[in-house]
Short mmCIF file of C-alpha atoms in Angstrom, two decimals:
data_model
loop_
_atom_site.label_atom_id
_atom_site.label_comp_id
_atom_site.label_asym_id
_atom_site.label_seq_id
_atom_site.Cartn_x
_atom_site.Cartn_y
_atom_site.Cartn_z
CA MET A 247 16.49 -19.58 -12.66
CA ASN A 248 17.30 -18.52 -9.09
CA LEU A 249 15.06 -19.00 -6.07
CA ILE A 250 15.37 -16.42 -3.31
CA LEU A 251 13.79 -17.24 0.04
CA ASN A 252 13.83 -13.72 1.45
CA PRO A 253 14.04 -13.78 5.28
CA PHE A 254 13.36 -10.05 5.76
CA HIS A 255 9.95 -8.71 6.80
CA GLU A 256 10.50 -4.95 6.52
CA PRO A 257 8.06 -3.48 3.95
CA ALA A 258 10.30 -0.64 2.76
CA PHE A 259 13.29 -2.97 2.46
CA ASN A 260 11.36 -5.61 0.53
CA LEU A 261 9.90 -3.14 -1.96
CA ALA A 262 13.39 -1.69 -2.43
CA LEU A 263 14.78 -5.19 -2.91
CA GLU A 264 12.38 -5.80 -5.77
CA GLU A 265 13.53 -2.63 -7.52
CA TYR A 266 17.19 -3.48 -6.91
CA LEU A 267 16.80 -6.99 -8.31
CA LEU A 268 14.89 -5.72 -11.35
CA SER A 269 17.07 -2.72 -12.18
CA ALA A 270 20.54 -3.39 -10.81
CA THR A 271 21.02 -7.12 -11.48
CA THR A 272 20.62 -9.49 -14.41
CA LEU A 273 19.28 -12.34 -12.27
CA ASP A 274 16.36 -14.38 -13.53
CA LEU A 275 14.58 -15.23 -10.33
CA ILE A 276 11.61 -16.25 -8.25
CA MET A 277 11.48 -14.69 -4.80
CA LEU A 278 9.20 -15.65 -1.93
CA TRP A 279 8.81 -13.15 0.88
CA ARG A 280 6.56 -11.80 3.61
CA ASN A 281 5.98 -8.36 5.07
CA SER A 282 5.04 -7.20 8.51
CA LYS A 283 1.78 -5.21 8.54
CA ALA A 284 1.64 -2.74 5.67
CA VAL A 285 -0.57 -1.20 3.04
CA ILE A 286 1.20 -1.38 -0.31
CA ILE A 287 -0.20 1.15 -2.76
CA GLY A 288 0.15 1.17 -6.53
CA ASN A 289 2.58 3.48 -8.28
CA ASN A 290 -0.19 5.64 -9.75
CA GLN A 291 -2.41 5.86 -6.67
CA ASN A 292 -3.23 8.62 -4.23
CA ALA A 293 -2.14 7.24 -0.85
CA ILE A 294 -4.57 9.25 1.28
CA GLU A 295 -7.43 8.12 -0.97
CA GLU A 296 -6.73 4.45 -0.26
CA ILE A 297 -6.25 4.25 3.51
CA ASP A 298 -7.66 5.16 6.88
CA ALA A 299 -4.68 7.26 7.89
CA ASP A 300 -5.62 7.34 11.58
CA TYR A 301 -6.07 3.58 11.78
CA VAL A 302 -2.79 2.70 10.09
CA ARG A 303 -0.94 5.18 12.31
CA GLU A 304 -2.51 3.87 15.52
CA ARG A 305 -1.84 0.26 14.55
CA GLY A 306 1.72 0.89 13.38
CA ILE A 307 0.87 -0.26 9.84
CA ALA A 308 3.39 0.94 7.27
CA VAL A 309 2.28 2.59 4.04
CA VAL A 310 4.68 2.00 1.14
CA ARG A 311 4.34 2.80 -2.55
CA ARG A 312 5.52 0.10 -4.95
CA GLN A 313 6.96 0.55 -8.44
CA SER A 314 4.16 -1.34 -10.21
CA GLY A 315 0.67 -0.09 -10.97
CA GLY A 316 -2.64 -1.53 -9.83
CA GLY A 317 -4.52 -1.18 -6.58
CA ALA A 318 -3.70 -1.07 -2.88
CA VAL A 319 -3.20 -4.35 -1.01
CA PHE A 320 -2.77 -5.27 2.64
CA HIS A 321 0.27 -7.26 3.76
CA ASP A 322 0.97 -9.03 7.03
CA LEU A 323 2.85 -12.14 8.07
CA GLY A 324 -0.20 -14.20 7.15
CA ASN A 325 0.41 -13.33 3.48
CA ILE A 326 2.95 -14.93 1.17
CA ASN A 327 4.26 -12.77 -1.67
CA PHE A 328 5.95 -14.02 -4.80
CA THR A 329 8.04 -12.08 -7.29
CA ILE A 330 9.18 -13.33 -10.70
CA ILE A 331 11.79 -11.37 -12.66
CA HIS A 332 13.33 -12.25 -16.01
CA ALA A 333 14.15 -10.84 -19.42
CA SER A 334 11.07 -9.43 -21.10
CA THR A 335 9.80 -10.92 -24.33
CA GLY A 336 7.25 -9.39 -26.68
CA GLY A 337 4.24 -10.84 -24.90
CA SER A 338 5.50 -10.90 -21.32
CA PHE A 339 3.94 -7.73 -19.98
CA GLY A 340 0.30 -8.29 -19.14
CA GLY A 341 0.61 -12.08 -19.33
CA TYR A 342 -0.74 -12.53 -15.81
CA GLU A 343 -2.20 -15.98 -16.24
CA ALA A 344 1.14 -17.56 -17.18
CA PHE A 345 2.92 -15.96 -14.23
CA THR A 346 0.26 -17.07 -11.74
CA ALA A 347 -0.17 -20.62 -13.04
CA PRO A 348 2.42 -22.12 -10.63
CA VAL A 349 0.47 -20.81 -7.64
CA CYS A 350 -2.74 -22.43 -8.90
CA GLU A 351 -0.89 -25.66 -9.63
CA TYR A 352 0.63 -25.75 -6.14
CA LEU A 353 -2.78 -25.15 -4.56
CA LYS A 354 -4.17 -28.11 -6.48
CA THR A 355 -1.66 -30.32 -4.67
CA LEU A 356 -3.31 -29.10 -1.45
CA GLY A 357 -6.81 -29.90 -2.71
CA VAL A 358 -7.72 -26.27 -3.46
CA ASN A 359 -9.21 -25.35 -6.83
CA ALA A 360 -7.89 -21.88 -7.61
CA GLN A 361 -8.51 -20.08 -10.88
CA PHE A 362 -7.32 -17.05 -12.77
CA SER A 363 -10.06 -14.43 -13.07
CA GLY A 364 -10.54 -11.07 -14.73
CA ARG A 365 -7.50 -8.98 -15.51
CA ASN A 366 -5.05 -9.99 -12.78
CA ASP A 367 -6.69 -11.90 -9.91
CA LEU A 368 -6.69 -15.42 -8.54
CA VAL A 369 -9.90 -16.63 -6.93
CA ILE A 370 -11.32 -19.55 -4.98
CA ASN A 371 -15.05 -20.04 -5.44
CA GLY A 372 -15.29 -16.56 -6.90
CA GLN A 373 -13.53 -14.90 -3.97
CA LYS A 374 -10.21 -13.15 -4.53
CA PHE A 375 -7.15 -14.37 -2.63
CA CYS A 376 -4.32 -13.02 -4.79
CA GLY A 377 -3.90 -9.73 -6.64
CA ASN A 378 -1.06 -9.29 -9.11
CA ALA A 379 0.83 -6.43 -10.73
CA GLN A 380 3.77 -5.91 -13.07
CA ALA A 381 6.55 -3.46 -13.86
CA GLN A 382 9.07 -3.37 -16.69
CA LYS A 383 12.53 -1.75 -16.79
CA LYS A 384 15.66 -2.08 -18.91
CA GLY A 385 14.27 -4.96 -20.95
CA ARG A 386 13.28 -6.92 -17.85
CA ILE A 387 9.85 -7.65 -16.41
CA MET A 388 8.81 -8.06 -12.81
CA HIS A 389 5.59 -9.81 -11.84
CA HIS A 390 4.52 -9.93 -8.23
CA GLY A 391 1.49 -11.22 -6.36
CA CYS A 392 0.19 -11.16 -2.79
CA ILE A 393 -1.37 -14.43 -1.60
CA LEU A 394 -3.85 -14.02 1.27
CA PHE A 395 -3.11 -17.15 3.23
CA ASP A 396 -4.11 -16.26 6.79
CA ALA A 397 -4.35 -12.48 6.75
CA ASP A 398 -5.94 -10.44 9.54
CA PHE A 399 -9.15 -9.37 7.83
CA THR A 400 -9.96 -6.81 10.52
CA ASP A 401 -6.75 -4.90 9.80
CA LEU A 402 -7.23 -5.43 6.07
CA ALA A 403 -10.76 -4.00 6.05
CA ARG A 404 -10.01 -1.09 8.38
CA SER A 405 -6.71 -0.13 6.73
CA LEU A 406 -8.19 -0.04 3.25
CA LYS A 407 -11.30 1.93 4.22
CA PRO A 408 -10.66 5.66 3.65
CA ARG A 409 -12.12 7.97 6.27
CA ALA A 410 -14.94 10.43 5.67
CA GLY A 411 -14.12 13.21 3.26
CA LYS A 412 -14.47 13.49 -0.47
CA ILE A 413 -11.33 13.34 -2.59
CA GLU A 414 -11.27 14.24 -6.25
CA SER A 415 -8.05 13.21 -7.97
CA LYS A 416 -6.66 11.51 -11.04
CA GLY A 417 -5.15 8.73 -8.96
CA ILE A 418 -6.07 5.17 -9.92
CA LYS A 419 -8.61 3.96 -7.37
CA SER A 420 -8.62 0.41 -6.05
CA VAL A 421 -11.48 -1.91 -6.91
CA ARG A 422 -12.71 -3.57 -3.71
CA SER A 423 -13.42 -7.28 -4.04
CA ARG A 424 -14.76 -10.03 -1.83
CA VAL A 425 -11.67 -11.72 -0.45
CA THR A 426 -10.83 -14.99 1.22
CA ASN A 427 -7.88 -16.65 2.93
CA VAL A 428 -6.41 -19.79 1.38
CA SER A 429 -6.27 -21.34 4.86
CA ALA A 430 -10.08 -21.39 5.01
CA HIS A 431 -10.17 -23.83 2.07
CA LEU A 432 -7.53 -26.35 3.15
CA LYS A 433 -8.50 -29.88 4.14
CA ASN A 434 -5.48 -30.05 6.45
CA SER A 435 -4.46 -26.95 8.39
CA MET A 436 -1.01 -25.47 7.95
CA SER A 437 0.82 -22.35 9.09
CA PRO A 438 1.92 -19.51 6.80
CA GLU A 439 5.50 -20.73 7.27
CA GLN A 440 4.55 -24.23 6.14
CA PHE A 441 2.76 -22.83 3.11
CA PHE A 442 5.82 -20.70 2.31
CA ASP A 443 8.10 -23.74 2.53
CA GLY A 444 5.68 -25.86 0.50
CA LEU A 445 5.50 -23.30 -2.30
CA ALA A 446 9.30 -23.09 -2.30
CA GLY A 447 9.46 -26.87 -2.56
CA TYR A 448 7.03 -26.83 -5.46
CA PHE A 449 9.24 -24.40 -7.39
CA HIS A 450 12.25 -26.59 -6.60
CA THR A 451 10.62 -29.61 -8.21
CA SER A 452 8.73 -27.94 -11.05
CA VAL A 453 11.27 -25.46 -12.47
CA GLU A 454 14.10 -27.15 -14.30
CA GLY A 455 17.57 -26.04 -13.23
CA ILE A 456 16.36 -23.85 -10.40
CA ARG A 457 18.87 -23.15 -7.62
CA GLU A 458 18.71 -21.18 -4.42
CA TYR A 459 20.36 -17.77 -4.37
CA GLU A 460 21.34 -16.24 -1.04
CA LEU A 461 21.38 -12.47 -0.89
CA THR A 462 24.94 -11.17 -0.56
CA ASN A 463 26.11 -8.45 1.79
CA ASP A 464 26.41 -6.18 -1.25
CA ASP A 465 22.81 -6.95 -2.25
CA ILE A 466 21.58 -6.15 1.25
CA SER A 467 23.63 -2.96 1.59
CA ALA A 468 22.47 -1.60 -1.77
CA THR A 469 18.87 -2.44 -0.91
CA ARG A 470 19.02 -0.77 2.50
CA LEU A 471 20.40 2.37 0.88
CA LEU A 472 17.54 2.39 -1.64
CA ALA A 473 15.01 1.76 1.13
CA ASP A 474 16.39 4.65 3.17
CA GLU A 475 16.56 7.05 0.23
CA LYS A 476 13.24 6.15 -1.39
CA TYR A 477 10.86 3.57 0.06
CA SER A 478 11.04 4.80 3.67
CA ARG A 479 10.48 8.42 2.70
CA TRP A 480 7.26 10.40 2.87
CA ASP A 481 8.17 12.04 -0.45
CA TRP A 482 7.81 8.69 -2.24
CA ASN A 483 4.99 7.10 -0.30
CA PHE A 484 2.70 10.14 0.04
CA GLY A 485 4.31 13.07 -1.77
CA LYS A 486 4.25 11.24 -5.09
CA SER A 487 0.44 11.09 -4.95
CA PRO A 488 -1.31 12.90 -7.82
CA PRO A 489 -2.77 16.35 -7.04
CA TYR A 490 -6.20 16.16 -5.43
CA ASN A 491 -9.00 18.18 -3.88
CA TRP A 492 -10.19 17.32 -0.36
CA GLU A 493 -13.71 18.21 0.77
CA ASN A 494 -15.27 17.55 4.15
CA SER A 495 -18.04 19.08 6.21
CA GLY A 496 -19.69 18.78 9.60
CA ARG A 497 -22.72 20.06 11.45
CA TYR A 498 -22.13 21.20 15.04
CA PRO A 499 -24.12 22.96 17.78
CA PHE A 500 -22.32 26.17 16.82
CA GLY A 501 -23.08 25.84 13.08
CA SER A 502 -21.91 24.13 9.90
CA VAL A 503 -18.32 24.03 8.66
CA ASP A 504 -17.27 23.05 5.15
CA VAL A 505 -13.56 22.75 4.33
CA ARG A 506 -11.93 22.55 0.87
CA LEU A 507 -8.25 21.79 0.32
CA ASN A 508 -6.18 21.77 -2.84
CA VAL A 509 -3.27 19.39 -2.34
CA SER A 510 -0.25 18.88 -4.59
CA ALA A 511 2.69 16.56 -3.90
CA GLY A 512 1.03 15.83 -0.57
CA VAL A 513 1.19 19.50 0.53
CA ILE A 514 -1.79 21.83 1.06
CA GLU A 515 -1.56 24.57 -1.56
CA ASP A 516 -4.83 26.25 -0.74
CA ALA A 517 -7.40 25.98 2.07
CA SER A 518 -10.90 27.44 2.29
CA PHE A 519 -13.55 27.32 5.02
CA TYR A 520 -17.25 27.94 4.46
CA GLY A 521 -20.32 27.71 6.67
CA ASP A 522 -22.70 29.58 8.98
CA PHE A 523 -20.27 29.62 11.89
CA PHE A 524 -19.13 32.75 13.75
CA GLY A 525 -15.62 33.87 14.53
CA ILE A 526 -13.84 36.82 16.10
CA LEU A 527 -10.83 36.56 13.78
CA ASP A 528 -11.06 36.39 10.00
CA LYS A 529 -11.02 32.77 8.76
CA HIS A 530 -8.37 33.72 6.21
CA GLY A 531 -5.82 33.69 8.99
CA LEU A 532 -6.55 30.01 9.63
CA GLU A 533 -6.48 29.26 5.92
CA GLU A 534 -3.09 30.93 5.60
CA VAL A 535 -1.62 28.84 8.43
CA LEU A 536 -2.55 25.63 6.59
CA ARG A 537 -0.93 26.59 3.28
CA GLY A 538 2.36 24.79 2.72
CA VAL A 539 1.65 22.13 5.36
CA ARG A 540 1.73 18.42 4.56
CA HIS A 541 -1.75 16.93 4.36
CA GLU A 542 -0.94 14.62 7.24
CA ARG A 543 -2.43 14.67 10.71
CA GLY A 544 0.82 15.11 12.63
CA TYR A 545 1.98 18.05 10.52
CA ILE A 546 -1.41 19.79 10.62
CA GLU A 547 -1.61 19.25 14.38
CA CYS A 548 1.80 20.88 14.75
CA ALA A 549 0.82 23.80 12.49
CA ILE A 550 -2.29 24.68 14.51
CA LYS A 551 -1.05 23.84 18.03
CA ASN A 552 -0.49 27.48 18.99
CA LEU A 553 -3.73 28.75 17.46
CA ASP A 554 -6.89 29.48 19.38
CA ILE A 555 -9.19 27.71 16.91
CA GLY A 556 -12.28 29.11 18.63
CA GLN A 557 -11.20 32.61 17.63
CA TYR A 558 -11.64 31.65 13.97
CA ILE A 559 -14.55 29.19 14.28
CA HIS A 560 -16.34 29.88 17.54
CA GLY A 561 -17.01 26.69 19.49
CA MET A 562 -14.71 24.40 17.46
CA THR A 563 -11.97 22.41 19.19
CA PRO A 564 -8.61 21.49 17.64
CA GLY A 565 -9.69 17.84 17.60
CA GLU A 566 -12.84 18.65 15.62
CA LEU A 567 -10.82 20.68 13.15
CA LEU A 568 -8.36 17.82 12.66
CA GLU A 569 -11.24 15.44 11.95
CA LEU A 570 -12.37 17.74 9.14
CA LEU A 571 -8.94 18.23 7.67
CA CYS A 572 -7.56 14.69 7.50
#
């Protein structure tokens, strides 16, 4: 068994590294790693349904889709992530409790009573601190978990709180749970870095024959290429979202406006406006402008920048329209 102490904090790179290690190597390994601020969404989820897009953009929080299923999670440098990859046996996939046992055992050495709960969670006093997910490829299984050690709960709560607007899709929706940081339960305080090193030390002493593996230049180059071609791209992170319908409405001094969007592969296929508003120009002209545009604030803003919105919906500003649309 190999132990990788991953020094990189780039979300797209680290998600690409997991895929590279699972699919392009035969290494049996445990990897410990941390990400800078990011929302990591499950493979089968609708990205826009899981996040406050404005908040993550303003805060510079990355949004990256992972290869495993499950719900959306928040990462920052106060989290410690662990990945276990090895050859798959008949009962490996779905065996969450066995994969997470070392984390619980390490926490016991720190005086924290952590338990496995439900389908794939670890909890302290009934509060979740670690979600887990799995993927399987080429006869190998990958299990990974995100340990909330000292996460910024303000960013976590705001990032994972979708804005107003009703979305109907077949994407797998996250189940929101009461969460806690491990640091709040420690008798003696420690930093995320100390926890990281302590967990690494625990694996060193508890896994027979374990040895450290340092990523090679070839490993890093191949991972960066995969990150650039896949995990950094809008097509993967947002475009892969299942088709969905977006509905939003508002009441203004000039009347009511109700918008409906049909979105596929992250692109608006059809747009419709309803309400008791007035307009000089036919609303179909506005609807036509939106067709074929990514359902993303920056792209919509660019598409309508040369339009006089008040000609279609009298009294409405571009900012108000954007709030309805995304």
